[in-house]
Every structure is written in C-alpha cells, then in structure tokens.
XYZ file of C-alpha atoms in Angstrom:
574
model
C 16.591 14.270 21.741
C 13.464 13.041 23.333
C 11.703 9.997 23.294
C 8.038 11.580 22.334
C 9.653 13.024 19.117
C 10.645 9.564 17.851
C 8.542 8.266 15.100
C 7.361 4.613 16.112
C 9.745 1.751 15.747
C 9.936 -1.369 13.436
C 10.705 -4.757 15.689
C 10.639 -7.676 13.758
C 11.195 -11.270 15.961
C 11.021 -14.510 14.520
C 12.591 -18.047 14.682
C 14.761 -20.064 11.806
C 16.048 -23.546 11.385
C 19.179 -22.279 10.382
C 22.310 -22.576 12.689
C 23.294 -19.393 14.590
C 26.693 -19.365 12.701
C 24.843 -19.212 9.311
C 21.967 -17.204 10.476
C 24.753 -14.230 11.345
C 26.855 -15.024 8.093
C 23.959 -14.459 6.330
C 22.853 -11.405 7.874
C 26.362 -9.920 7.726
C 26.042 -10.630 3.700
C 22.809 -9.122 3.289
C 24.347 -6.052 5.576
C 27.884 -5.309 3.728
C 25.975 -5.960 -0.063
C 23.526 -2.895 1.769
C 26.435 -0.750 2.457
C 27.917 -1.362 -0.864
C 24.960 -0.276 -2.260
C 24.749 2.791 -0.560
C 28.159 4.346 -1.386
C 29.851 3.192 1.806
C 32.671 0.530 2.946
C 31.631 -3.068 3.735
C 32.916 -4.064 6.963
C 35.710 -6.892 7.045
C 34.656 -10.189 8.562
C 34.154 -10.245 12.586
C 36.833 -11.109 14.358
C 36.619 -14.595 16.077
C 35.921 -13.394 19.526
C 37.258 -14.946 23.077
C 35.560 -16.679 25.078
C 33.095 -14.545 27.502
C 31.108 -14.964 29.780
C 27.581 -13.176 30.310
C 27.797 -9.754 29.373
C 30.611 -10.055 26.852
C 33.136 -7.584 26.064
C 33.226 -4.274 24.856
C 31.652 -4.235 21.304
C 34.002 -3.776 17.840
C 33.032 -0.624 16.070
C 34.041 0.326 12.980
C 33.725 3.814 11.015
C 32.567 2.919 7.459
C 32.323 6.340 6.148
C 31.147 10.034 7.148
C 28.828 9.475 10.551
C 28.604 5.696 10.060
C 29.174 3.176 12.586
C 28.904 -0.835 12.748
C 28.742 -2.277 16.202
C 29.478 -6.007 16.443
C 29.697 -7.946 19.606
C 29.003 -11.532 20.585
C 29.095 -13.087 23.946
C 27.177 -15.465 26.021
C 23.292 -15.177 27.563
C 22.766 -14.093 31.085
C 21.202 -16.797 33.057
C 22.446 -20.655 33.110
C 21.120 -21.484 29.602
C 23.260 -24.718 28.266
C 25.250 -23.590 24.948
C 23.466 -20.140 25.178
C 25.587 -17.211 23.015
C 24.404 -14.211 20.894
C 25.776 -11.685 17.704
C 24.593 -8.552 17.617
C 25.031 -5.395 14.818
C 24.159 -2.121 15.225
C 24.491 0.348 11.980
C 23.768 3.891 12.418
C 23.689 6.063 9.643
C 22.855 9.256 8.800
C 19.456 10.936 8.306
C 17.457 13.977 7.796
C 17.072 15.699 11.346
C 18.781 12.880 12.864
C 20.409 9.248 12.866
C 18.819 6.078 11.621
C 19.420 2.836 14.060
C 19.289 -0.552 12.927
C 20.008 -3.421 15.078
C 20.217 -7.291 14.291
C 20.345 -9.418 17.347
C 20.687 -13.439 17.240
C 20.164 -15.497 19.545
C 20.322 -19.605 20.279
C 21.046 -22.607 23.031
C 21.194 -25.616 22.657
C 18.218 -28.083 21.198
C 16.484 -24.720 21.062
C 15.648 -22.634 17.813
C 17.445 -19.571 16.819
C 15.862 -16.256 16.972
C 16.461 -13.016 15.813
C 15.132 -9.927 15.681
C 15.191 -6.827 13.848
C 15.234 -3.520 14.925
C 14.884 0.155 13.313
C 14.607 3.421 14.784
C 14.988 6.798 13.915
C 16.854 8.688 16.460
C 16.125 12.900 16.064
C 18.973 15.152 16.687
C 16.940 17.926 18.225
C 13.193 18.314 19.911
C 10.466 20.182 18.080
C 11.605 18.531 14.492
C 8.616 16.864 12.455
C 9.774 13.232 11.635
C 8.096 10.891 9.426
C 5.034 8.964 10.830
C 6.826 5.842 10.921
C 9.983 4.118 10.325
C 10.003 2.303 7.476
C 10.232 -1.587 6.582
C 14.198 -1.868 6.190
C 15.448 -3.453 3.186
C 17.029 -6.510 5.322
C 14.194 -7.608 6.351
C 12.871 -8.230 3.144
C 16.257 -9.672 1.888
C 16.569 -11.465 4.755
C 12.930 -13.462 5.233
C 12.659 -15.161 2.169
C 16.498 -16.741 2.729
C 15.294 -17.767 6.816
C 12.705 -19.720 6.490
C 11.522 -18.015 9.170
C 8.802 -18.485 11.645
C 6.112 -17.222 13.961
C 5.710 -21.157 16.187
C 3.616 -22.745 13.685
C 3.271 -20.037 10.746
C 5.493 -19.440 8.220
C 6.604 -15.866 7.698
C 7.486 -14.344 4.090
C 7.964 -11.177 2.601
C 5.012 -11.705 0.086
C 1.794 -12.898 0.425
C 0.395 -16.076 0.520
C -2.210 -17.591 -2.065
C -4.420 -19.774 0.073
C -6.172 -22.896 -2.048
C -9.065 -24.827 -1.280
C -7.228 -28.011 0.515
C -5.208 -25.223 2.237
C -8.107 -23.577 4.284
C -7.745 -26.132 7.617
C -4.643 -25.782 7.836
C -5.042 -21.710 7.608
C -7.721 -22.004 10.427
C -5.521 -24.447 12.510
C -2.879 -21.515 12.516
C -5.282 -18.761 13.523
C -6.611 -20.847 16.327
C -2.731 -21.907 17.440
C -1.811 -20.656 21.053
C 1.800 -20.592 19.787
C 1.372 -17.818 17.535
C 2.665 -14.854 18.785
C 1.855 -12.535 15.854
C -1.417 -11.355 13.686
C -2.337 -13.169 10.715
C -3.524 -10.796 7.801
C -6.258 -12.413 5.355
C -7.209 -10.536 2.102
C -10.146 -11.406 0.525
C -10.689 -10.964 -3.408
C -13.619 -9.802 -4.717
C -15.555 -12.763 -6.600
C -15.616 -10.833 -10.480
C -12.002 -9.944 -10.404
C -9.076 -11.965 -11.207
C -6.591 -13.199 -8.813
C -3.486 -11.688 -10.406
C -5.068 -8.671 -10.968
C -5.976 -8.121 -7.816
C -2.614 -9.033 -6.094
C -0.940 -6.718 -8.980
C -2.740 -3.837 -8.296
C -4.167 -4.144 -4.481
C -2.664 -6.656 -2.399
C 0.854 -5.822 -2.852
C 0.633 -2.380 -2.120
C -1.546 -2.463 0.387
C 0.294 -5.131 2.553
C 3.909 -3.546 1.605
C 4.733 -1.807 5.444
C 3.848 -5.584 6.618
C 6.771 -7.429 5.983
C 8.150 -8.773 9.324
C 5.186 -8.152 11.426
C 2.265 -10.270 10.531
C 1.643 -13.254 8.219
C 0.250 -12.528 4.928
C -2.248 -14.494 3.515
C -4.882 -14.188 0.595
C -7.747 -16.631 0.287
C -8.360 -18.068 -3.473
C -11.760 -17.732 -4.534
C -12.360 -21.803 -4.597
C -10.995 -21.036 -0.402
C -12.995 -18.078 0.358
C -16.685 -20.054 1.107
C -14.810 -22.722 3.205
C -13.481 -20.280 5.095
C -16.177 -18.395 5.659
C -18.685 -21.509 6.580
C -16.305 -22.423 9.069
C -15.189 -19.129 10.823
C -19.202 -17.758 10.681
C -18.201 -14.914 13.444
C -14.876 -14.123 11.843
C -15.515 -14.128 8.415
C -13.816 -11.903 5.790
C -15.084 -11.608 1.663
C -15.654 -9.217 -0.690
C -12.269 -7.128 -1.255
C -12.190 -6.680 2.528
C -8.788 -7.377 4.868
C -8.630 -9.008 7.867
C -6.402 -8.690 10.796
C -6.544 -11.982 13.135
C -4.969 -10.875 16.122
C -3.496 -14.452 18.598
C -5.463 -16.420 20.187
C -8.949 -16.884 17.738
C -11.958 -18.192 19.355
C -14.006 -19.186 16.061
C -17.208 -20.334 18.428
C -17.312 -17.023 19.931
C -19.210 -14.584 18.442
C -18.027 -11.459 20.797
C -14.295 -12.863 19.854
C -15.395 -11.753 16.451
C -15.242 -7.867 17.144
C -11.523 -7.974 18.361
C -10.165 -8.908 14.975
C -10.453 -5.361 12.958
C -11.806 -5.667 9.492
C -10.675 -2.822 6.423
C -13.641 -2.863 4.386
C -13.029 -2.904 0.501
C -13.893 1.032 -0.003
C -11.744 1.979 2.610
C -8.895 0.345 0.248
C -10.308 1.720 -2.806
C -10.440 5.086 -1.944
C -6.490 5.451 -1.295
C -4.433 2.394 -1.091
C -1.179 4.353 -0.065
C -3.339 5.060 3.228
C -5.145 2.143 3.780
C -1.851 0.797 4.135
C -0.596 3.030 6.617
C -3.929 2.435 8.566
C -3.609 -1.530 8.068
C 0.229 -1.425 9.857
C -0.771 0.473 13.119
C -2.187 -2.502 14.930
C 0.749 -5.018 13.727
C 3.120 -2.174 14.709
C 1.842 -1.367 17.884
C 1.756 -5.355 18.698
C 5.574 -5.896 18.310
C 6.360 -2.941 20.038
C 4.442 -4.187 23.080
C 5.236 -8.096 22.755
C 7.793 -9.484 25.408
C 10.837 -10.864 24.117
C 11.419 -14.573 24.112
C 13.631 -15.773 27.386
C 16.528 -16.158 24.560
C 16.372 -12.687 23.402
C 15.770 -11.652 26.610
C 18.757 -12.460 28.031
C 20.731 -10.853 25.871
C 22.973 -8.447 27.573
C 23.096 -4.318 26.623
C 25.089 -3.199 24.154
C 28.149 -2.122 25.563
C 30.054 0.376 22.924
C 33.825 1.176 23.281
C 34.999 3.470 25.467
C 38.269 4.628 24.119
C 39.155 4.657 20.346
C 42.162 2.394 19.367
C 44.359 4.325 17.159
C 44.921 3.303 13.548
C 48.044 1.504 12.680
C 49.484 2.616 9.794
C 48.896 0.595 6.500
C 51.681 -1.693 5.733
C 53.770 -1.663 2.506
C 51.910 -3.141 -0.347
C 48.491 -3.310 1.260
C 45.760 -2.029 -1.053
C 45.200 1.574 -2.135
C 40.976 1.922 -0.629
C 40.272 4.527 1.905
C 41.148 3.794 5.156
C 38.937 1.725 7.580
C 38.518 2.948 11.175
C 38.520 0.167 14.057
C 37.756 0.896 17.734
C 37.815 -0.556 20.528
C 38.383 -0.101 23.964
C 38.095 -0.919 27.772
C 34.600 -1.187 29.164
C 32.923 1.727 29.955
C 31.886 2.494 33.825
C 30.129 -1.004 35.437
C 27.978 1.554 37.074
C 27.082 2.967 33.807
C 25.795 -0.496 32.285
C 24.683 -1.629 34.883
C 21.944 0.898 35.064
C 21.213 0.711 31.401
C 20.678 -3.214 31.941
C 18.054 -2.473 34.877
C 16.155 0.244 32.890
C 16.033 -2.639 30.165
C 15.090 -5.333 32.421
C 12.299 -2.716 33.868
C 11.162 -2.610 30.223
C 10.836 -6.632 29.799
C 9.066 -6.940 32.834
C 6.215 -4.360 32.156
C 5.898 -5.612 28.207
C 5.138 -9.238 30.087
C 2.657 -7.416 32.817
C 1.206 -5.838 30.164
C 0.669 -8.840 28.066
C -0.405 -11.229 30.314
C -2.694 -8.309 31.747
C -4.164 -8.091 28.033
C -4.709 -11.901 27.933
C -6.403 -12.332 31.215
C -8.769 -8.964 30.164
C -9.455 -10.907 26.514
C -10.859 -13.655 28.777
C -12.626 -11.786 31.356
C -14.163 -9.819 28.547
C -15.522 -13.505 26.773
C -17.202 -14.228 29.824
C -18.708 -11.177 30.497
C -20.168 -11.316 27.124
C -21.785 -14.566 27.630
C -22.873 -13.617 31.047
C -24.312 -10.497 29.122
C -25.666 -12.709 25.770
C -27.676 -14.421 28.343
C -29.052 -11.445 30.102
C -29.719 -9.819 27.010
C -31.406 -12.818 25.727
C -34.046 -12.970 28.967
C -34.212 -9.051 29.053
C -34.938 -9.194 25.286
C -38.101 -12.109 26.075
C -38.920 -9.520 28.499
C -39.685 -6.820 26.781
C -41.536 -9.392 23.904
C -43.334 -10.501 26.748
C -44.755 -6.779 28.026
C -45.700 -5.848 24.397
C -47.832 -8.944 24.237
C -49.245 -7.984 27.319
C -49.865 -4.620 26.491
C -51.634 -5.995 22.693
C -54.037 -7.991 24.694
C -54.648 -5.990 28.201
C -54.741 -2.593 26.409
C -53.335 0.273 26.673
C -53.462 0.554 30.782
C -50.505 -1.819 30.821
C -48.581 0.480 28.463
C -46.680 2.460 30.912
C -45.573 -0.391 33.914
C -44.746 -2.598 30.978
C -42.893 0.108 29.115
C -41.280 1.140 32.681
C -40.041 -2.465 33.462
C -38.384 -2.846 30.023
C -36.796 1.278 30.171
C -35.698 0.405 33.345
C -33.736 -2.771 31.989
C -32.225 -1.172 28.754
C -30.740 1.451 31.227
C -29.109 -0.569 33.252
C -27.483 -3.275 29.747
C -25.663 0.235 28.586
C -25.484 1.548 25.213
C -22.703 -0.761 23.493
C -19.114 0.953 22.917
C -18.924 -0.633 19.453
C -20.988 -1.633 16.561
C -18.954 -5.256 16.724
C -21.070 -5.196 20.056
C -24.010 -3.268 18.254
C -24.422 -6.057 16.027
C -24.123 -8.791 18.311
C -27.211 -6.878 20.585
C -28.929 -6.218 18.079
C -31.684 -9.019 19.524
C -32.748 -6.898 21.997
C -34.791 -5.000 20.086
C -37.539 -8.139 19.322
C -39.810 -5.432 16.744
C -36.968 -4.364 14.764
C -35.187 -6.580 12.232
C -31.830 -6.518 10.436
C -31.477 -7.262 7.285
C -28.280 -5.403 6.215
C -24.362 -6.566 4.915
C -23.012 -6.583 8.864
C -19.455 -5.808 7.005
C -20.364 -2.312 6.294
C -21.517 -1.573 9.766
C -18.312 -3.415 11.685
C -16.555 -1.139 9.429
C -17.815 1.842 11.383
C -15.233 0.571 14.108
C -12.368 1.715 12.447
C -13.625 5.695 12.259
C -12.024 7.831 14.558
C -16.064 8.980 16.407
C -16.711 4.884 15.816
C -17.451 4.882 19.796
C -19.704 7.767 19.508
C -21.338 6.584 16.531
C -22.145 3.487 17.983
C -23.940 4.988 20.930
C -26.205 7.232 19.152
C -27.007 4.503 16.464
C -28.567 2.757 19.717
C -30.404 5.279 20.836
C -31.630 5.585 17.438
C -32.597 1.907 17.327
C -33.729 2.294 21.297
C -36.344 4.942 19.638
C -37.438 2.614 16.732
C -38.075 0.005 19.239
C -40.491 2.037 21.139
C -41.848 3.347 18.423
C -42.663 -0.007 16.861
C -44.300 -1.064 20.226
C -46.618 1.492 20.009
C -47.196 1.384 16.081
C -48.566 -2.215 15.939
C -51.197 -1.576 18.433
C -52.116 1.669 16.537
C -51.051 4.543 19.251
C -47.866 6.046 17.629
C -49.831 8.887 16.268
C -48.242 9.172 13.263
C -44.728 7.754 11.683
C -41.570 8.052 13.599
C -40.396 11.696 12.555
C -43.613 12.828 14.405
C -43.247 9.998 17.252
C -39.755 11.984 17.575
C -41.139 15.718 17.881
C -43.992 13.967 20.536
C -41.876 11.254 22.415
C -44.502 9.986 24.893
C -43.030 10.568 28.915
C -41.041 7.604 29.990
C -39.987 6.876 26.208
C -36.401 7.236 24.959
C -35.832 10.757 22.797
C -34.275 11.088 20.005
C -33.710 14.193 18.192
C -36.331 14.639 15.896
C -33.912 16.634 13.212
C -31.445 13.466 12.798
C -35.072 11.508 11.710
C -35.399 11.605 7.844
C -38.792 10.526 6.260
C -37.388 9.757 3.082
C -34.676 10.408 0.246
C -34.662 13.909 -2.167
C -36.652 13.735 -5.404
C -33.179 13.858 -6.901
C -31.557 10.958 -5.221
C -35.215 8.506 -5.459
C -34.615 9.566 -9.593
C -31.502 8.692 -9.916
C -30.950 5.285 -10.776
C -27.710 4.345 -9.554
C -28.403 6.361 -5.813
C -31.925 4.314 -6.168
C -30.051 0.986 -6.712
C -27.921 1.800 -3.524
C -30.925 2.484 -1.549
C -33.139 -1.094 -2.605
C -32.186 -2.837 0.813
C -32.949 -6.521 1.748
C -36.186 -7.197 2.987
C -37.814 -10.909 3.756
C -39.994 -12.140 1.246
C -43.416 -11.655 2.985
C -42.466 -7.858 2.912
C -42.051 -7.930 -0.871
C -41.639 -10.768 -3.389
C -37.849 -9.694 -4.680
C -37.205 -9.351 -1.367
C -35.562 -5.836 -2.227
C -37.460 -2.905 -0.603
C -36.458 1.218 -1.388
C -35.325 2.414 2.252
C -35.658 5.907 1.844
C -35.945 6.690 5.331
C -32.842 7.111 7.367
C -31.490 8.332 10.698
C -28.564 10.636 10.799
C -25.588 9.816 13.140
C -23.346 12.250 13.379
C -22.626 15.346 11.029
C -20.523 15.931 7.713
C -21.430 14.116 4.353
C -20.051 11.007 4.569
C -20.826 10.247 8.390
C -23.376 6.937 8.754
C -26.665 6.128 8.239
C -29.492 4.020 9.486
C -31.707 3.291 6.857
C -35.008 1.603 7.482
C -38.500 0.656 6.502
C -41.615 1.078 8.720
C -43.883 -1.980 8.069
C -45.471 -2.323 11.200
C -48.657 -1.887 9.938
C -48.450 -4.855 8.005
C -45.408 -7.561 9.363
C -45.618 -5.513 12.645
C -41.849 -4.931 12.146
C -38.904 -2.268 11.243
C -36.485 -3.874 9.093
C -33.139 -1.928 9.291
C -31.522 -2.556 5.866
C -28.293 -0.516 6.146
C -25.861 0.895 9.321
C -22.923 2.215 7.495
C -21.365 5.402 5.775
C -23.253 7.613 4.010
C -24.797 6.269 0.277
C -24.194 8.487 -2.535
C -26.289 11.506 -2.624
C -25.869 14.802 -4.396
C -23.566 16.105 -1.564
C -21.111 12.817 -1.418
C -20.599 12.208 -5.565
C-alpha cells in the first residue's frame, strides 16, 4: 500500500457551541444508527476512561463484524492547555481493493470552543489498483452539520445551501472579507428568467453535493444579486455562474479578483455530475493543506492495542446477539509512537510553512500588481504618446517610436492568465473591449488556459500594431494581409490563426448570426450591436477560443474586441 495510490482525502474541521461531552454523544449516535444501518453491531457506550495524562492510553477497539473495527480513546492535549482533553473514533470498514478509514476527533479547553474534525480515507490493499477519484462526502458529516451548529470563525456552516436576501448581502460581504475565515465561501448565482426553486431543484443541489463540510454554501436571491455585484465590482458573480471566494477577499483590488475561480454557467450546463467534481478540487485541496488549529493539533497519535484481551464468556441469562469483540492491551513500543508522533508533528509544521508561505506570496503578488498597474499605465501613455508622434511627424518616426514601445512590451511579459489578460488589457490604447469579461475569465479554468492566454496576447500585441499603422493609412491592407507582411521590428503572428470573416453558412444562420452581433459603442453603430465576423484562432480543436473583433480604424480609429472565449457555434461545434 502506497501513499500515491490513495485517492485524495475528505478533512472536514469546524467549531460548535456545543459542550465536548454532547458534541461526542452526538457523534457516537449518528455513528452506531450508521452501523445499524449497514448490517453491522452498534458499539456499546465508551467506557468512562481514567484519568491520563498527555498521550492517553492505549485505545478500546472493538470488532463489530467481519473486518470492522471501532477505535475509541480519550485523553488529555499535549502542551499545558487549562482543562484541555480529546475523544477520538476511528471505524474502518471494508471496501473494494481496500479499507475505508473514518476518523472523528474532538477537541476543547477551557473558555475555548470545541472543534472537531472529520476525516475519510480510502486505504488500498495493494499498488497498481485503480481507486475512485475521490473519497466521497461521508454520510456523518451531513447528519452531523445540521445538528452542530457548526462554524468556520464567523460563517455558519450547513449541509445545504444558503438563500441569500437583499438585507442579507452586507453581512455576506462582511464574511468574505473576515480574516477569521479559514475556509472558501461558494456563491451561486441564478440566472435572472429562471425561478429560484427551480434552479436550486435542478442545479444547485447537485452541483454543490461533494461540498458539504468544506466550504460555505451560499446562493444570492435575485433582489441580492445587483447589490452584490455593485459592491464587489472586481469579484462579481451573475448569470448562472459559481463562485469560489477563497480567505482573505480584497474587494478594492482588482488583481485580487483573478484568485477567486469562477465556473461559468455552460460549464454547469453541459454536465452537472462533472462540474461538480471540478467545483470540489480547490475546496478539497484547501483542507488537505490547512494547518490544524493548536487544539487539534495537540492531539496525540492514535495509539491502537497491542495485545487482544480475550473474550470472557457470556454470563447466564445475558442476551442471545452475536458476540461482541473487545480489545485492549498494553501500549505498543514508546519507540514506535514516538516516531509516528514526530512524522505527524513534521506534517503540522510544513502545512503552517506552507500556509503562511501562501499568505505572504498572496501579498507580495498584490503589490507587484500595483507596482505593475502603474507601469503598465505610463508604458501604455507611452506608446499613445509615440503614435501621436508618429500621426503628426510622419512616417520617419515610425520605427524609433515603434522600437521604444516593442522594446517595453518585451520586457511587461505576456500575462500567465486571462484574469491578468483582462486587467492589461489597457495597454493596448487602439484596441477596445467591449466583451462579457465572464466568458473570457472562464478560459482560466481550461487545462492549456496558460497557453491560451499567451497567444491571445500576442494576438492582441499584433492588432495593436496593426491599428497603429491602419489609422495613419500604411497597413497595406486588413490584418490577415498585415499578418502574411508583418513589417521588421513588428510582432508576428501567424497569419493562418487570422480569420477575415465567418462561412456563408454560419453569417445565414440566424441563431450562429445572433451569437456573433457583439457590443460595440454607439458612435460605431446606433444599436450598438456590430456582426464580428472576424476572429483569431487560439489554439486547435473545435471548441478551443476565439478572439472576435471588428476593424474600424478607418473610421473611430479603433479595434473593438467583442468576444475572448470558447468557440461560438459553428457547423463543426452544433
């Protein structure tokens, strides 16, 4: 059995207000009405253990049935925490190719809340043996949520969504914005001509199902949707799209934006079941890589029985039921634990480099970007600047001015995102866009999204150019021929990935057509719709994206880029 053959964890940790006495009553409930449920014995109630000190003794196990096992143990925290004790069950059961693992810790001190977490793993028997993707969401954690009250600091965790209204939108944003929050916040949107019931019936609740546990689930009402929006303007989610708010939201920060992944609504549409899958992996990977709280933290290693305590016969009278196995035994080797306890203690202390390495890189990264917005910003003027001066001195100033501003889009970098795309998109003073920016942050979430996003700027580096030349009348010709001819010192850009303009078939066909009629300002045209027939390709295959764009230079003196996204519907994506 090897760790790389294990399918990925589920760790759920929250807080309750509850006791830690009827925290682990109630889990113990929820657990033996489980077992009952699945054929096997429920356990009988824990005995009341001694007094221990940190560590605790050897755990209780008990067979309840063919290959399954209940751990119990409770002791007290390592460390000098006042009143500090902890309960802990492990259940292992069998599964296909191996042995499924659950484990319930609790933890609490005094004038301190109770935690516990949840734990499931699937443990494989042999190497080489497919697994499932993931473990699933266990069926205690959502029996046991709803009867916690639980808690993520100031958000309150449930096992269904949460209907946001109107008067409830501050308080949504205060929780986003919360440094206490340790875990995302999930926002569904709902699309403005569909009703609310239907849409949790037949989209939300499926698609938020492998959540339970990990992330708070919220869906914004449509009377809380524009609020929301007007006051998160660089976070904003609408339209049948999902939103994962990872901790710490910066709502005046536009960069901040592009670290919060969006799941557009086609995405969803196309096959909940996956965009489900797809919607856990960040939550997943989150609470496998969060540190423990110093209460859970200090909870000693499980130490099982060594020896088996033989069953005493059943006296006269007692009941007729199968008989119930109960071990235990001495404690295993000190030497034994005690390595186990370092190896876990290793494990804390890289989960809390690792997360207050992310942390200090999330703020590095913010001001980098607005050390970079500003740059842009001056190397953008810059460039505005030499095509004025190229307008009015001619074209003898064409090349040093076109040098100076090549020479500063080298060294700003082709963006590693289309979040960062988007925010850039300034830089390019001739070209305009005009598009929905949801359907091009979308692009993140494709597995070639990085490549994607670097070829889209070439692509846009090319227009720029282009346009340069085209409003002083030296592009000789449009830009599929600028393309074939790039002038020396001018960014190329492969002249078979520049489209002129749509088939006869797809311009015909109304529906393609109506996909295609882009948004354009209203000097351009008076319904401030436009047909963008001409496109860029980026990448290959019939549904990779598209750039489409109209040339109006010769009358605005601008490119207005209408759509970055997947492909539209053509004859090859229907």
């Amino acid at each position: 059995m090897t760790p790389e053959h294990a399918p990925p964890p589920y760790r759920m940790t929250v807080t309750t207000p509850r006791t830690h006495r009827d925290t682990v009553a109630l889990a113990d409930q929820l657990l033996a009405t489980w077992l009952k449920e699945e054929g096997h014995e429920e356990p009988p109630p824990p005995e009341q253990p001694a007094p221990a000190g940190p560590g605790g003794p050897p755990a209780e196990r008990l067979r309840l049935g063919d290959r399954v096992l209940l751990d119990r143990d409770t002791g007290g925290l390592r460390g000098k925490i006042p009143g500090a004790r902890y309960s802990r069950r492990r259940l292992r059961t069998p599964a296909a190719h191996g042995i499924d693992q659950l484990t319930l810790t609790v933890a609490s001190a005094d004038e301190r809340p109770c935690w516990l977490r949840l734990e499931a793993e699937h443990l494989p028997t042999g190497s080489g043996v497919r697994t499932a993707s993931r473990v699933p969401v266990p069926e205690l954690a959502r029996s046991l949520l709803p009867l916690l009250d639980a808690t993520d600091g100031p958000v309150t965790l449930s096992a269904q969504p949460r209907v946001i209204a109107r008067t409830e939108v501050d308080a949504l944003i205060d929780e986003l914005c919360d440094p206490e929050r340790r875990l995302p916040v999930v926002v569904a949107s709902v699309p403005p001509a569909v009703a609310m019931d239907t849409w949790l019936a037949e989209v939300v609740h499926p698609l938020l199902r492998h959540l339970t546990g990990l992330a708070s689930l919220q869906v914004l009402g449509h009377a809380a949707l524009p609020l929301f929006n007007v006051a998160l303007e660089y976070h904003k989610v609408y339209g049948g799209a999902v939103r994962t708010y990872l901790p710490e939201v910066d709502p005046a920060s536009r960069y901040d934006g592009a670290r919060h992944p969006v799941m557009p609504r086609h995405r969803i549409d196309e096959d909940v079941r996956r965009a489900a899958a797809l919607l856990a992996r960040e939550p997943r990977r989150f609470a496998a890589e969060l540190p423990l709280p110093d209460l859970l933290a200090a909870v000693p290693v499980l130490q099982p029985p060594a020896e088996p305590r033989p069953q005493h016969p059943r006296p006269a009278g007692a009941g007729s039921g199968p008989a119930r196995g109960t071990e235990r035994g001495t404690a295993p080797g000190g030497a034994d634990r005690c390595e186990r306890q370092s190896r876990a203690d290793e494990l804390e202390r890289i989960r809390r480099s690792l997360d207050h390495s992310r942390r200090r890189e999330a703020r590095l990264l913010a001001d980098t970007d607005q050390q970079d917005a500003v740059l842009r910003h001056v190397s953008a003027q810059v460039r505005a600047l030499a095509t004025r001066l190229c307008t009015v001195a001619g074209p003898g100033a064409v090349d040093q001015a076109g040098l100076a501003a090549d020479v500063r889009a080298d060294q700003d970098g082709a963006p590693a995102s289309f979040g960062e795309l988007v925010c850039r998109f300034e830089e390019f003073p001739l070209l305009e866009f005009t598009g929905d920016e949801k359907e091009t942050l979308a692009l993140d979430g494709q597995c070639d999204g990085s490549g994607w996003a670097k070829l889209t700027w070439e692509g846009l580096t090319a227009l720029q150019e282009y346009a340069a030349a085209a409003v002083r009348g030296q592009a000789g010709g449009d830009f599929k021929q600028w393309c074939e001819h790039t002038p020396a010192g001018c960014h190329h850009f492969p002249p078979r990935k520049a489209v002129r303009g749509e088939s006869r078939t797809v311009a015909s066909h109304a529906k393609w057509k109506r996909q295609r009629m882009l948004p354009v300002p209203a000097c351009v045209d008076s319904s401030r719709r436009a047909f963008m027939g001409a496109h860029l390709r980026i990448g290959g295959g019939g549904t990779a994206p598209r750039v489409h764009y109209l040339d109006d230079c010769s009358r605005s003196g601008r490119i207005y880029v209408g759509y970055i996204g997947l492909h539209l519907t053509n004859t090859r994506t229907n």
